[in-house]
XYZ file of C-alpha atoms in Angstrom:
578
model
C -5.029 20.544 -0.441
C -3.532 20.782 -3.733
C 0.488 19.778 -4.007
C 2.164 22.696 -2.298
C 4.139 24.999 -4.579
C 7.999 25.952 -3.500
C 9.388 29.557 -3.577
C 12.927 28.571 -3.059
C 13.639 26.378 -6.459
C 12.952 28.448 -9.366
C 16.555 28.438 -10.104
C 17.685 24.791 -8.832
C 20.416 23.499 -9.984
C 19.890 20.161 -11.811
C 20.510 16.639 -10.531
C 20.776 17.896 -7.362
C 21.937 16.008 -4.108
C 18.972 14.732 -2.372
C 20.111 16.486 0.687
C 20.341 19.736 -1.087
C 16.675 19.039 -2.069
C 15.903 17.813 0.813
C 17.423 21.035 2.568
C 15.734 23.731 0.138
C 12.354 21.874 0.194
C 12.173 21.408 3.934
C 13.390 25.081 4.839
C 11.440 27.338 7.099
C 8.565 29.049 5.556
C 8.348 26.432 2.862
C 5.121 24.123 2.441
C 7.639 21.410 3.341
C 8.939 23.015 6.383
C 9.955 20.345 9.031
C 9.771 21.110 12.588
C 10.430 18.586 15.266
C 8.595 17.652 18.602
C 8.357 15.473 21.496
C 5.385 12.843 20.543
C 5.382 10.359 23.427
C 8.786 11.961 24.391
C 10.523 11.217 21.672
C 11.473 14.016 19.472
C 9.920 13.445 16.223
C 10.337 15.057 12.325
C 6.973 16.513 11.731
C 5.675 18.357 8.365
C 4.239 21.638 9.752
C 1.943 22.351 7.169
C 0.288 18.696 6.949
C -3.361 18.554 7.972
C -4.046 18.146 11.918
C -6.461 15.174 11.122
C -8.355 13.523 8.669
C -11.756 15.378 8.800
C -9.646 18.560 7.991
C -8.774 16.858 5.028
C -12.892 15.598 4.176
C -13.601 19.351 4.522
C -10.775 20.775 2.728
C -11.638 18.723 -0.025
C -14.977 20.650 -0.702
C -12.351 22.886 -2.651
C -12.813 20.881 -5.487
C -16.624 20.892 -5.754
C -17.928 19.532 -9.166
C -14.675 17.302 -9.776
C -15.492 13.521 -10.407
C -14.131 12.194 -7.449
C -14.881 8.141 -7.916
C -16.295 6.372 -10.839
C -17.383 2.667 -10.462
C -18.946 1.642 -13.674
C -21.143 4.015 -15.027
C -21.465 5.944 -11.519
C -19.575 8.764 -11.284
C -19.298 10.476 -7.410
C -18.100 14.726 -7.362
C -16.159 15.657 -4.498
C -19.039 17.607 -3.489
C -21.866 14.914 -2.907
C -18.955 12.789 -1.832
C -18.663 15.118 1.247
C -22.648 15.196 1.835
C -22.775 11.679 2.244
C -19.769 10.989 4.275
C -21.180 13.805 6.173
C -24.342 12.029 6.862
C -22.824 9.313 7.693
C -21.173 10.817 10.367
C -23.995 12.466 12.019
C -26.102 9.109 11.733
C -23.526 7.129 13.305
C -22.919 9.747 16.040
C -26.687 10.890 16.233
C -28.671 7.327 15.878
C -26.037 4.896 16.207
C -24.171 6.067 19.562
C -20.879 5.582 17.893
C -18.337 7.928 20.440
C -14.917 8.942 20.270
C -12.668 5.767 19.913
C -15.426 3.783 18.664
C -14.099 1.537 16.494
C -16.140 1.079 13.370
C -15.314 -1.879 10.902
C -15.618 -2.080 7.241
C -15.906 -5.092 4.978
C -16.339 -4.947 0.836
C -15.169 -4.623 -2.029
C -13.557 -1.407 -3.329
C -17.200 0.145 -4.000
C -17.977 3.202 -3.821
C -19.140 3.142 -0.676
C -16.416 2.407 0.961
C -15.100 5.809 0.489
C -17.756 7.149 2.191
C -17.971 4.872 5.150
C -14.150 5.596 6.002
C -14.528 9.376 5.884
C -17.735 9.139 7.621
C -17.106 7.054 10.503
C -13.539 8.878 10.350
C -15.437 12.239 11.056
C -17.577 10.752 13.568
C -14.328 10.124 15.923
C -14.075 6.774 15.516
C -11.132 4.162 14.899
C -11.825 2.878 11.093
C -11.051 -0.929 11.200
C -10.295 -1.990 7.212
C -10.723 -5.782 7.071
C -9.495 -7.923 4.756
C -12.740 -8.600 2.576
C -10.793 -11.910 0.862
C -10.724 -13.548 4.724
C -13.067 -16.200 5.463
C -16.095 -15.770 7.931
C -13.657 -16.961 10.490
C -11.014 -14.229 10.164
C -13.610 -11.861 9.807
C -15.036 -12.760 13.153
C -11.091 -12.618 14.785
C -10.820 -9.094 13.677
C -14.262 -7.762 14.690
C -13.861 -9.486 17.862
C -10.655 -8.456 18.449
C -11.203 -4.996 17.826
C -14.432 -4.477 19.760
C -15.688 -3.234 16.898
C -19.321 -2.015 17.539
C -20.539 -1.068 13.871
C -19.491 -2.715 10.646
C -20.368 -1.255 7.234
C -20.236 -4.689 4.789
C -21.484 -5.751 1.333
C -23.714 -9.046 0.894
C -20.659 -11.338 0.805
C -19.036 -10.330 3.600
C -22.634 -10.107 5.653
C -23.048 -13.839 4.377
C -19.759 -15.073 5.490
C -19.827 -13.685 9.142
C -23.477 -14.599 9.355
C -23.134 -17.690 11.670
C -20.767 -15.559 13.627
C -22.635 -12.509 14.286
C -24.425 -13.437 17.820
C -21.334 -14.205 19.109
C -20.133 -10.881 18.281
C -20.669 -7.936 19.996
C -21.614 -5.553 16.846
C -24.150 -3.015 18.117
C -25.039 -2.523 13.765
C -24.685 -4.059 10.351
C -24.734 -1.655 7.759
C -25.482 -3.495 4.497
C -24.325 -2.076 1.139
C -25.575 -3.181 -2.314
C -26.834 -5.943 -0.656
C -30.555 -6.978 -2.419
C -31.366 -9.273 0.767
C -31.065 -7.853 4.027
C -30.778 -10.340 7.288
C -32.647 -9.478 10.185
C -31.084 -6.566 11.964
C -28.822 -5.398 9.614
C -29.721 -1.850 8.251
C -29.500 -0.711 4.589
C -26.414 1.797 3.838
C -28.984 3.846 1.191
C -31.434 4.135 3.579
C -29.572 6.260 6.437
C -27.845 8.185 3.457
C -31.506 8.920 2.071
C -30.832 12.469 -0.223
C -28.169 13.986 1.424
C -28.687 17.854 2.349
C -26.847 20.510 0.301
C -26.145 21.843 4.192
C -25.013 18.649 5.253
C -22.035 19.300 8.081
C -19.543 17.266 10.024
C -20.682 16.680 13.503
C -18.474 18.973 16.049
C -15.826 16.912 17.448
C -12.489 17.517 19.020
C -10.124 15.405 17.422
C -6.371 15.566 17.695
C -3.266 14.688 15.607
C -2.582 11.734 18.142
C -6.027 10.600 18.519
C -6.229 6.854 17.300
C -7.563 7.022 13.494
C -7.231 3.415 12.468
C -6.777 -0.554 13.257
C -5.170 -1.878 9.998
C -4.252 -5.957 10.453
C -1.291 -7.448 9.409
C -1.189 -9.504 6.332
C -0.666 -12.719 9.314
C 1.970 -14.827 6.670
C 4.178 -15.038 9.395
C 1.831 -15.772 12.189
C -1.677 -14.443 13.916
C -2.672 -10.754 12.930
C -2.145 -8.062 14.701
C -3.987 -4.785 14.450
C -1.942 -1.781 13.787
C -3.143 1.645 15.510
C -2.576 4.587 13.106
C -3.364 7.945 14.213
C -4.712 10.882 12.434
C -1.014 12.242 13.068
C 0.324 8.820 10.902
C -1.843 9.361 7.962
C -1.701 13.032 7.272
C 2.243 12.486 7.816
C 1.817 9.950 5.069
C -0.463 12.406 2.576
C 2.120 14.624 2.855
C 5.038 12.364 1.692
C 3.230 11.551 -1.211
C 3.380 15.523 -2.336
C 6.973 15.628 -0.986
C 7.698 12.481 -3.186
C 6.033 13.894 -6.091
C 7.806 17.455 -6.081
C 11.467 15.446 -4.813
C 11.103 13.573 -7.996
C 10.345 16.187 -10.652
C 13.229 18.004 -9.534
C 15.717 14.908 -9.786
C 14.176 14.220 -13.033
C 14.609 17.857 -14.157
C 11.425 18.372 -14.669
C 9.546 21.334 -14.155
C 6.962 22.395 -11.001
C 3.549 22.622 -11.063
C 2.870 26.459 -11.807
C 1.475 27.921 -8.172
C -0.609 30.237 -10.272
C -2.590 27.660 -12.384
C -4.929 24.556 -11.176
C -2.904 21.230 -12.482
C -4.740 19.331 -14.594
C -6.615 16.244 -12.914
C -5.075 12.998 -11.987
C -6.878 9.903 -12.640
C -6.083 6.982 -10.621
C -6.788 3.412 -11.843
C -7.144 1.110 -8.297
C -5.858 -2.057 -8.237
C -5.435 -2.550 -5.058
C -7.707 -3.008 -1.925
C -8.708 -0.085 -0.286
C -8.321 -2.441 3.113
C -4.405 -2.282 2.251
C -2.675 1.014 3.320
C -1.186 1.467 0.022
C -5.167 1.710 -1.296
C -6.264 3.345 1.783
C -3.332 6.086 3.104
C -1.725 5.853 -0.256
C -5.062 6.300 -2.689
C -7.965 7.272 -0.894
C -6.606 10.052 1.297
C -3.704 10.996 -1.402
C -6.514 11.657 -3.804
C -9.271 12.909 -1.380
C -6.486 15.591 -0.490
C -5.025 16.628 -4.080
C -8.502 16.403 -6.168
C -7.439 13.432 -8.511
C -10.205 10.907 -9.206
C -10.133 7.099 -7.944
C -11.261 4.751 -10.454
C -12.292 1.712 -9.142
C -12.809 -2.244 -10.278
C -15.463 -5.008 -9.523
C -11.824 -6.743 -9.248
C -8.313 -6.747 -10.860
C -8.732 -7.624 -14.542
C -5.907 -6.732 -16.864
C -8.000 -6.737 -19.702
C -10.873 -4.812 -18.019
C -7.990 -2.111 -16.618
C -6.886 -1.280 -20.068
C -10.189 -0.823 -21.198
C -10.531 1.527 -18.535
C -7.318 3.540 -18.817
C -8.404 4.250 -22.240
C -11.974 5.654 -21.624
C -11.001 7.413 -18.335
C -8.144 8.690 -19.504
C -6.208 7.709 -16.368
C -2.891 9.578 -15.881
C -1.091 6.986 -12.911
C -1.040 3.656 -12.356
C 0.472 1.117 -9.544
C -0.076 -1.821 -7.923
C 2.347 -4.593 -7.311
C 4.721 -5.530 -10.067
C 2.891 -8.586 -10.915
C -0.411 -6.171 -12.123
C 2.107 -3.928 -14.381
C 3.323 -6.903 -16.245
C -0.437 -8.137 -16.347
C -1.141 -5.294 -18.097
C 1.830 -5.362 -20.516
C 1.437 -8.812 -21.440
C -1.864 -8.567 -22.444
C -2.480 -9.794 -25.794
C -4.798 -6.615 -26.671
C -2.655 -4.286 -25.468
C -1.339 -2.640 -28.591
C -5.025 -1.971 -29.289
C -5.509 0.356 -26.781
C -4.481 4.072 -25.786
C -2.756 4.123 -23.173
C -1.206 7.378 -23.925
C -2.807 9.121 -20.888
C -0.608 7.538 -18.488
C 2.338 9.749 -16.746
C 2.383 8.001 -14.260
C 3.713 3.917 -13.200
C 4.602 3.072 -9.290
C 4.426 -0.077 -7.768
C 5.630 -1.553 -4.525
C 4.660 -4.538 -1.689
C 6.829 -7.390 -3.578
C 10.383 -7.429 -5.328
C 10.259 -6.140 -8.749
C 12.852 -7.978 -11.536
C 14.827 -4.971 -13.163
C 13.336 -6.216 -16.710
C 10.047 -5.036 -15.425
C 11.773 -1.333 -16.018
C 13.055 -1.844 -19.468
C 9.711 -3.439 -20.839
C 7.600 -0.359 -19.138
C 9.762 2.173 -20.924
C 9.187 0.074 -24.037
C 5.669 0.094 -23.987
C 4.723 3.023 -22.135
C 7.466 5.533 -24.003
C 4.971 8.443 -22.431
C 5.571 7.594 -19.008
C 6.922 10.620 -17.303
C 7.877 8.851 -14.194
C 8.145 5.434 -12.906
C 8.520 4.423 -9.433
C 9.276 1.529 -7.274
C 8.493 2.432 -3.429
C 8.796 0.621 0.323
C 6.815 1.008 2.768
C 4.921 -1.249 5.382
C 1.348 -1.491 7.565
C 3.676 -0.007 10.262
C 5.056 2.999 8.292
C 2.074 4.112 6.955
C 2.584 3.024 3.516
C 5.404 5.346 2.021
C 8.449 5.319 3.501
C 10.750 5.217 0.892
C 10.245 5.659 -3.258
C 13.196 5.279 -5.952
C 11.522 7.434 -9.297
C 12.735 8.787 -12.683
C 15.971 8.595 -13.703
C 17.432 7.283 -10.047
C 15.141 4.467 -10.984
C 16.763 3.808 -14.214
C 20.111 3.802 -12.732
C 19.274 1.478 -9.554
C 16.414 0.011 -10.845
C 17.359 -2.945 -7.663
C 16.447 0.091 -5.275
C 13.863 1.180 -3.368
C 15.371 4.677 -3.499
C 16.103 6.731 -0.516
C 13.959 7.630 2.623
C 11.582 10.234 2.963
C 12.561 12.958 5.542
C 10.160 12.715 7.779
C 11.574 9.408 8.422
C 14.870 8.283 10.655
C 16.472 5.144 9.444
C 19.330 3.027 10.409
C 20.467 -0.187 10.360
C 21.331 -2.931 12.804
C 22.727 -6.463 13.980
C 21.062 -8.969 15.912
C 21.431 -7.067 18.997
C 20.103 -3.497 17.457
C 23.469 -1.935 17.212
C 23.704 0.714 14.929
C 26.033 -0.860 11.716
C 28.153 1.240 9.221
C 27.298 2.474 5.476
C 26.585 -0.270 3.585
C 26.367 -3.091 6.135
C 23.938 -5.382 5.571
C 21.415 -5.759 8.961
C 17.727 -5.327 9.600
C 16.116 -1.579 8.781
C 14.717 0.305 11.680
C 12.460 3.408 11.446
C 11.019 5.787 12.751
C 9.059 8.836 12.476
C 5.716 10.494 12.572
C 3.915 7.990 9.751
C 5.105 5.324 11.668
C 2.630 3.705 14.270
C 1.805 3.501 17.962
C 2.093 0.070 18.404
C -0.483 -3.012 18.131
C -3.928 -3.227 19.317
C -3.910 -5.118 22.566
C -0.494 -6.461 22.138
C 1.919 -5.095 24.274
C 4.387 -7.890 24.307
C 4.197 -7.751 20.163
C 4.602 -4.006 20.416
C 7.581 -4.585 23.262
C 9.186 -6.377 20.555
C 9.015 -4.440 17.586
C 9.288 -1.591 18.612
C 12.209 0.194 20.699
C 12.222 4.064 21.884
C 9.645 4.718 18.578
C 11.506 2.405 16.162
C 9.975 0.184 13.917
C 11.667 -3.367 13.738
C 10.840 -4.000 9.742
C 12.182 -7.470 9.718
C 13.177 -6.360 6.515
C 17.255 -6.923 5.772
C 18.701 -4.300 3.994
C 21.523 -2.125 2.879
C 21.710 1.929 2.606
C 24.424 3.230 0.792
C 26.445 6.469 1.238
C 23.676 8.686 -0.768
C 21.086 6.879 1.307
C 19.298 4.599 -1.675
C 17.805 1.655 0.638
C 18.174 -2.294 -1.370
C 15.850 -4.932 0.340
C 17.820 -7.863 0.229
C 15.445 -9.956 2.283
C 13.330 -10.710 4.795
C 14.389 -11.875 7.905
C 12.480 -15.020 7.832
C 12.672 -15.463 4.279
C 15.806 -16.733 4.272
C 16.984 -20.478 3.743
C 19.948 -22.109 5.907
C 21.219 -24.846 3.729
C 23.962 -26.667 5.493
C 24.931 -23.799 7.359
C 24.946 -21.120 4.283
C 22.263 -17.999 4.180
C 20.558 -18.344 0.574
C 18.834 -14.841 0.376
C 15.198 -16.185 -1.455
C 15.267 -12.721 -3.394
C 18.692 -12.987 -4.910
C 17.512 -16.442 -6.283
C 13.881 -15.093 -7.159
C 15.890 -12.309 -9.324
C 17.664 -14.867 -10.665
C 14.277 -16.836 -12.394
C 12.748 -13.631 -13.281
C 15.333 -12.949 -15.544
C 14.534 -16.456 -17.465
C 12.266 -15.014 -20.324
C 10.006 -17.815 -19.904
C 9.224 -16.859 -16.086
C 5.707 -14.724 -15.362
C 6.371 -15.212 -10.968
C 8.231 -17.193 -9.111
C 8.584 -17.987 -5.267
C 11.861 -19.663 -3.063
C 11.003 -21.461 -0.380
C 13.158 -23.286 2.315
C 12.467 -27.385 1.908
C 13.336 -29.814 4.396
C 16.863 -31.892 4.207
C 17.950 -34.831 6.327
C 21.566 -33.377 6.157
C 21.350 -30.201 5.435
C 18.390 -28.615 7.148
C 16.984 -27.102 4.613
C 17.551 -27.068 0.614
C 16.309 -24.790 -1.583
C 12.971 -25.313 -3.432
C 11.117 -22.678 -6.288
C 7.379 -22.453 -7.435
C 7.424 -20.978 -10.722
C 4.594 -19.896 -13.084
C 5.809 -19.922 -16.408
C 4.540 -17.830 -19.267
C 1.539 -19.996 -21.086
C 3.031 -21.782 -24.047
C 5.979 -22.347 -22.191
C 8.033 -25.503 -22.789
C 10.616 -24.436 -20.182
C 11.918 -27.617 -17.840
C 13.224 -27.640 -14.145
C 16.480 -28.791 -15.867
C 16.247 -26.046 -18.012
C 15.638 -23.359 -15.201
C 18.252 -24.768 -12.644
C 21.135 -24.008 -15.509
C 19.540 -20.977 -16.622
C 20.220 -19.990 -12.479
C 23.786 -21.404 -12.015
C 24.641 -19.723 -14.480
C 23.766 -16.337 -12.209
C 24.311 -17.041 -9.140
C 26.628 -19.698 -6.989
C 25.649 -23.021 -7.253
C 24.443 -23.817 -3.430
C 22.169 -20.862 -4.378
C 20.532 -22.870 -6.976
C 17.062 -24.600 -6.184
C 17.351 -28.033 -6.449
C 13.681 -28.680 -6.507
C 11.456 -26.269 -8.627
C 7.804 -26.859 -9.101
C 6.119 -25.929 -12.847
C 3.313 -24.971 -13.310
C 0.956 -21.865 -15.373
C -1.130 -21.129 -12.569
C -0.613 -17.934 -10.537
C 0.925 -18.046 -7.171
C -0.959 -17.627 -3.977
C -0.992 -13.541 -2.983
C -2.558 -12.193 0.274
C -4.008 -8.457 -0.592
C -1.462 -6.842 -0.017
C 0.101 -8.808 -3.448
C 3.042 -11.027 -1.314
C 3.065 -14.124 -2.151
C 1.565 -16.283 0.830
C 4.917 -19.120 1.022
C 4.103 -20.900 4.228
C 1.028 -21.906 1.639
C 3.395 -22.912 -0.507
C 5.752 -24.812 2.392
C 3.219 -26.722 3.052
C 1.821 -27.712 -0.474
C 5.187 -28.450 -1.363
C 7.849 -29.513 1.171
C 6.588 -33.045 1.291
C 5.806 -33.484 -2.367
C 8.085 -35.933 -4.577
């Protein structure tokens, strides 16, 4: 599935509107045709050519044979054995395991290699995939297997260890261990059922359909208990294909040229930094690159120092993440010493990112062909929205506009539709976006209405449709009466020179309900005071806006996976401190 080819832009005219691209790219008999159709009666944007589930995609990506697929270390996976084992897989779990359609199947490690191939496998075998979050404790571990039924979990030693004490209260039918050297008592080994996979090997023959069920991703929980998120095969092949639609939408606003239909592109590389048990590394990664033929290449864990090391021997062409991993990177004190030439490539997303963060990336990667900041949520899929090349440069505050699959608009308190740049909550909808939650039909009552997705996210969209987070809904802090957006104030401290991250948090006030309090990690060598910062921010922004407690300190701030900073931590480390 390489990224389609269009017939109707060899003569486009440059810095085009994005809904004449969005027109020409879209049109019938185009790889980005859009047709729509009643999904659970609701008529829906569809891509017509995208794949009708994700084993299509496994097999289709056979095309690319003898191409290094993953490399962990020094092993390197083609796209070819890749397939045999997930293949395997598949007919084991179906064949010996009893794993049925709807099954779900959990998975627990790190981003080895073998998590690939349990995802596609157990994918191919008809089952739900269940990611979990392999940084939870043995307790949230238990919550989600429990809570999705799951009846076979694929897990590495750690994660075996920490749900150990949990496991007969469980009702997992199999363990499957991977590169675990100790094996507890009725767990199975992952290289044992794979064995030498066949050169014959074949995907067992199942029925499966766009809507089937696919997978159970769970909410970060910062703002209360996880939920599980059911994505269907429909969801993620909608979301492949807005990462090709993204691609093409931004070489042609950047004036670049298209990939020649009549030559094969030269091989992206992808450096992960993310967890696969996110969307972004899951939808956004994995399938993106299973479909298009780049290769994944994956970490022990995220390691600045360990990522430029790789960039330069891999040669990796793209790189993302959340903002906080780019500036990592940047701020390393060996980065001059390495190439990082090979990079095209820089998109981040999942947490605001300062403006600044732009201007030092085009200082230090001048070879950077494109650099994008994106939106999206569990709910949507991961893509929803991306804001690339020069757009970026020119709203670098922006998450850019939607994608065209997806309906947006925006709304008050009681979901009425508000004007051009109002400021309200975002709604979508569309065919990435998903069913609803996993045995939560009063959650799903409430976030959801008629197919839209409540985001919880506050927002404007302006007249050519460029989306600017302002907040979250529950980010916000009341202060006698007044809305202090955190963002606008987090913007504020990023812009201090002396600031790495920074968090604003709501703090309680006798009088005023709630003040304003920040947790900053400052740059190491830093000499910078709370005095210091709280003038640097009145100077920005009004003066009620300003924190009047700010916390100092060089260690990073506390992230869930998905790289947002976990604040009720905070709230509760800080709100009663002197």
């Amino acid at each position: 599935m390489p990224v389609p080819s269009l017939r109707a832009t060899k003569h486009f005219p440059p810095k085009a509107s994005f809904p004449e691209i969005h027109a020409a790219l879209t049109a019938p008999e185009q790889p980005f045709e859009i047709v729509t159709e009643a999904i659970r009666g609701i008529p829906t944007r569809l891509w017509k050519q995208a794949a009708p589930s994700l084993p299509a995609i496994l097999l289709a990506s056979r095309a690319h044979a003898d191409r290094t697929f993953t490399v962990y270390d020094d092993e390197r996976t083609s796209f070819e054995d890749h397939f045999r084992q997930a293949a395997v897989i598949a007919q084991r779990l179906v064949d010996d395991y009893g794993v049925r359609k709807g099954d779900r199947v959990a998975i627990a490690m790190r981003n080895f290699p073998e998590w690939s191939v349990a995802f596609w496998g157990a994918s191919a075998a008809g089952a739900v995939v269940v990611p979990l979050n392999s940084w939870g404790t043995g307790t949230e571990l238990a919550f989600a297997l429990e809570d999705s039924g799951a009846r076979v979990l694929f897990a590495d030693a750690e994660r075996i260890a920490r749900i150990e004490k949990h496991r007969s209260a469980l009702a997992l039918e199999a363990v499957i261990a991977v590169r675990a050297e100790q094996v507890p008592s009725g767990c199975d080994r992952m290289e044992d059922i794979l064995g030498v996979p066949p050169e014959d090997a074949t995907l067992p023959q199942l029925s499966i359909e766009p809507e089937d069920d696919a997978t159970l991703f769970y909410t970060s929980g910062t703002t209360g208990r996880p939920k599980g998120a059911i994505g269907s095969h429909r969801n993620i092949c909608s979301a492949v294909m807005n990462l090709a639609f993204a691609q093409v939408r931004g070489l042609l606003r950047s004036g670049l040229p298209l990939p020649d239909p009549g030559e094969e592109a030269p091989q992206q590389a992808y450096l992960l930094s993310v967890p696969f048990f996110h969307v972004t590394g899951c939808h956004g990664v994995l399938c993106g690159m299973t479909a298009f033929g780049g290769k994944i290449v994956l970490m022990h864990k995220w390691d600045p120092e360990r990522a430029l090391e790789l960039i330069e021997h891999e040669r990796i062409t793209s790189i993302g993440g959340v903002p906080a991993m780019v500036a990592q990177l940047m701020d390393s004190a060996h980065f001059a010493e390495r190439d990082t030439s090979s990079v095209m490539s820089i998109g981040y997303g999942g947490a605001p990112a300062p403006p600044e963060l732009l201007h030092r990336i085009e200082k230090q990667f001048p070879g950077a062909a494109t650099v994008s900041n994106g939106y999206g949520l569990t709910e949507t899929s991961s893509l929803a929205t991306l804001n690339v090349g020069p757009d970026y440069s020119a709203r670098p505050e922006s998450v850019g506009p939607v994608l065209p699959i997806c309906e947006t608009k925006v709304v008050d308190a009681e979901g009425a539709e508000l004007p051009t740049d109002e400021l309200g909550e975002l709604w979508i909808r569309g065919a990435n976006v998903v069913k609803g939650y996993w045995n939560r039909p009063e959650a799903t009552a409430a976030e959801f209405t008629d197919g839209w997705f409540h985001t919880g996210d506050l927002v404007r969209i302006d007249s050519e449709g460029f989306v600017t987070i302002v907040d979250r809904l529950k980010d916000i802090v009341i202060r006698g009466g007044e809305n202090v957006y955190c963002a606008e104030v987090e913007a504020a401290l990023f812009e201090h020179p002396d600031v790495r991250d920074v968090a604003v948090i709501g703090i309680p006030h006798p009088t005023l309900g709630e003040e304003v309090g920040a947790v900053v990690q400052i740059c190491p060598g830093s000499r910078a005071s709370d005095e210091a910062l709280r003038n640097f921010v009145t100077d920005r922004i009004a003066a009620f806006k300003a924190p009047s407690r700010i916390w100092i300190d060089e260690a990073e701030l506390p992230r869930n996976a998905a790289g947002k900073v976990l604040k009720r931590e905070l709230k509760e480390q800080f709100s009663g401190a002197d």
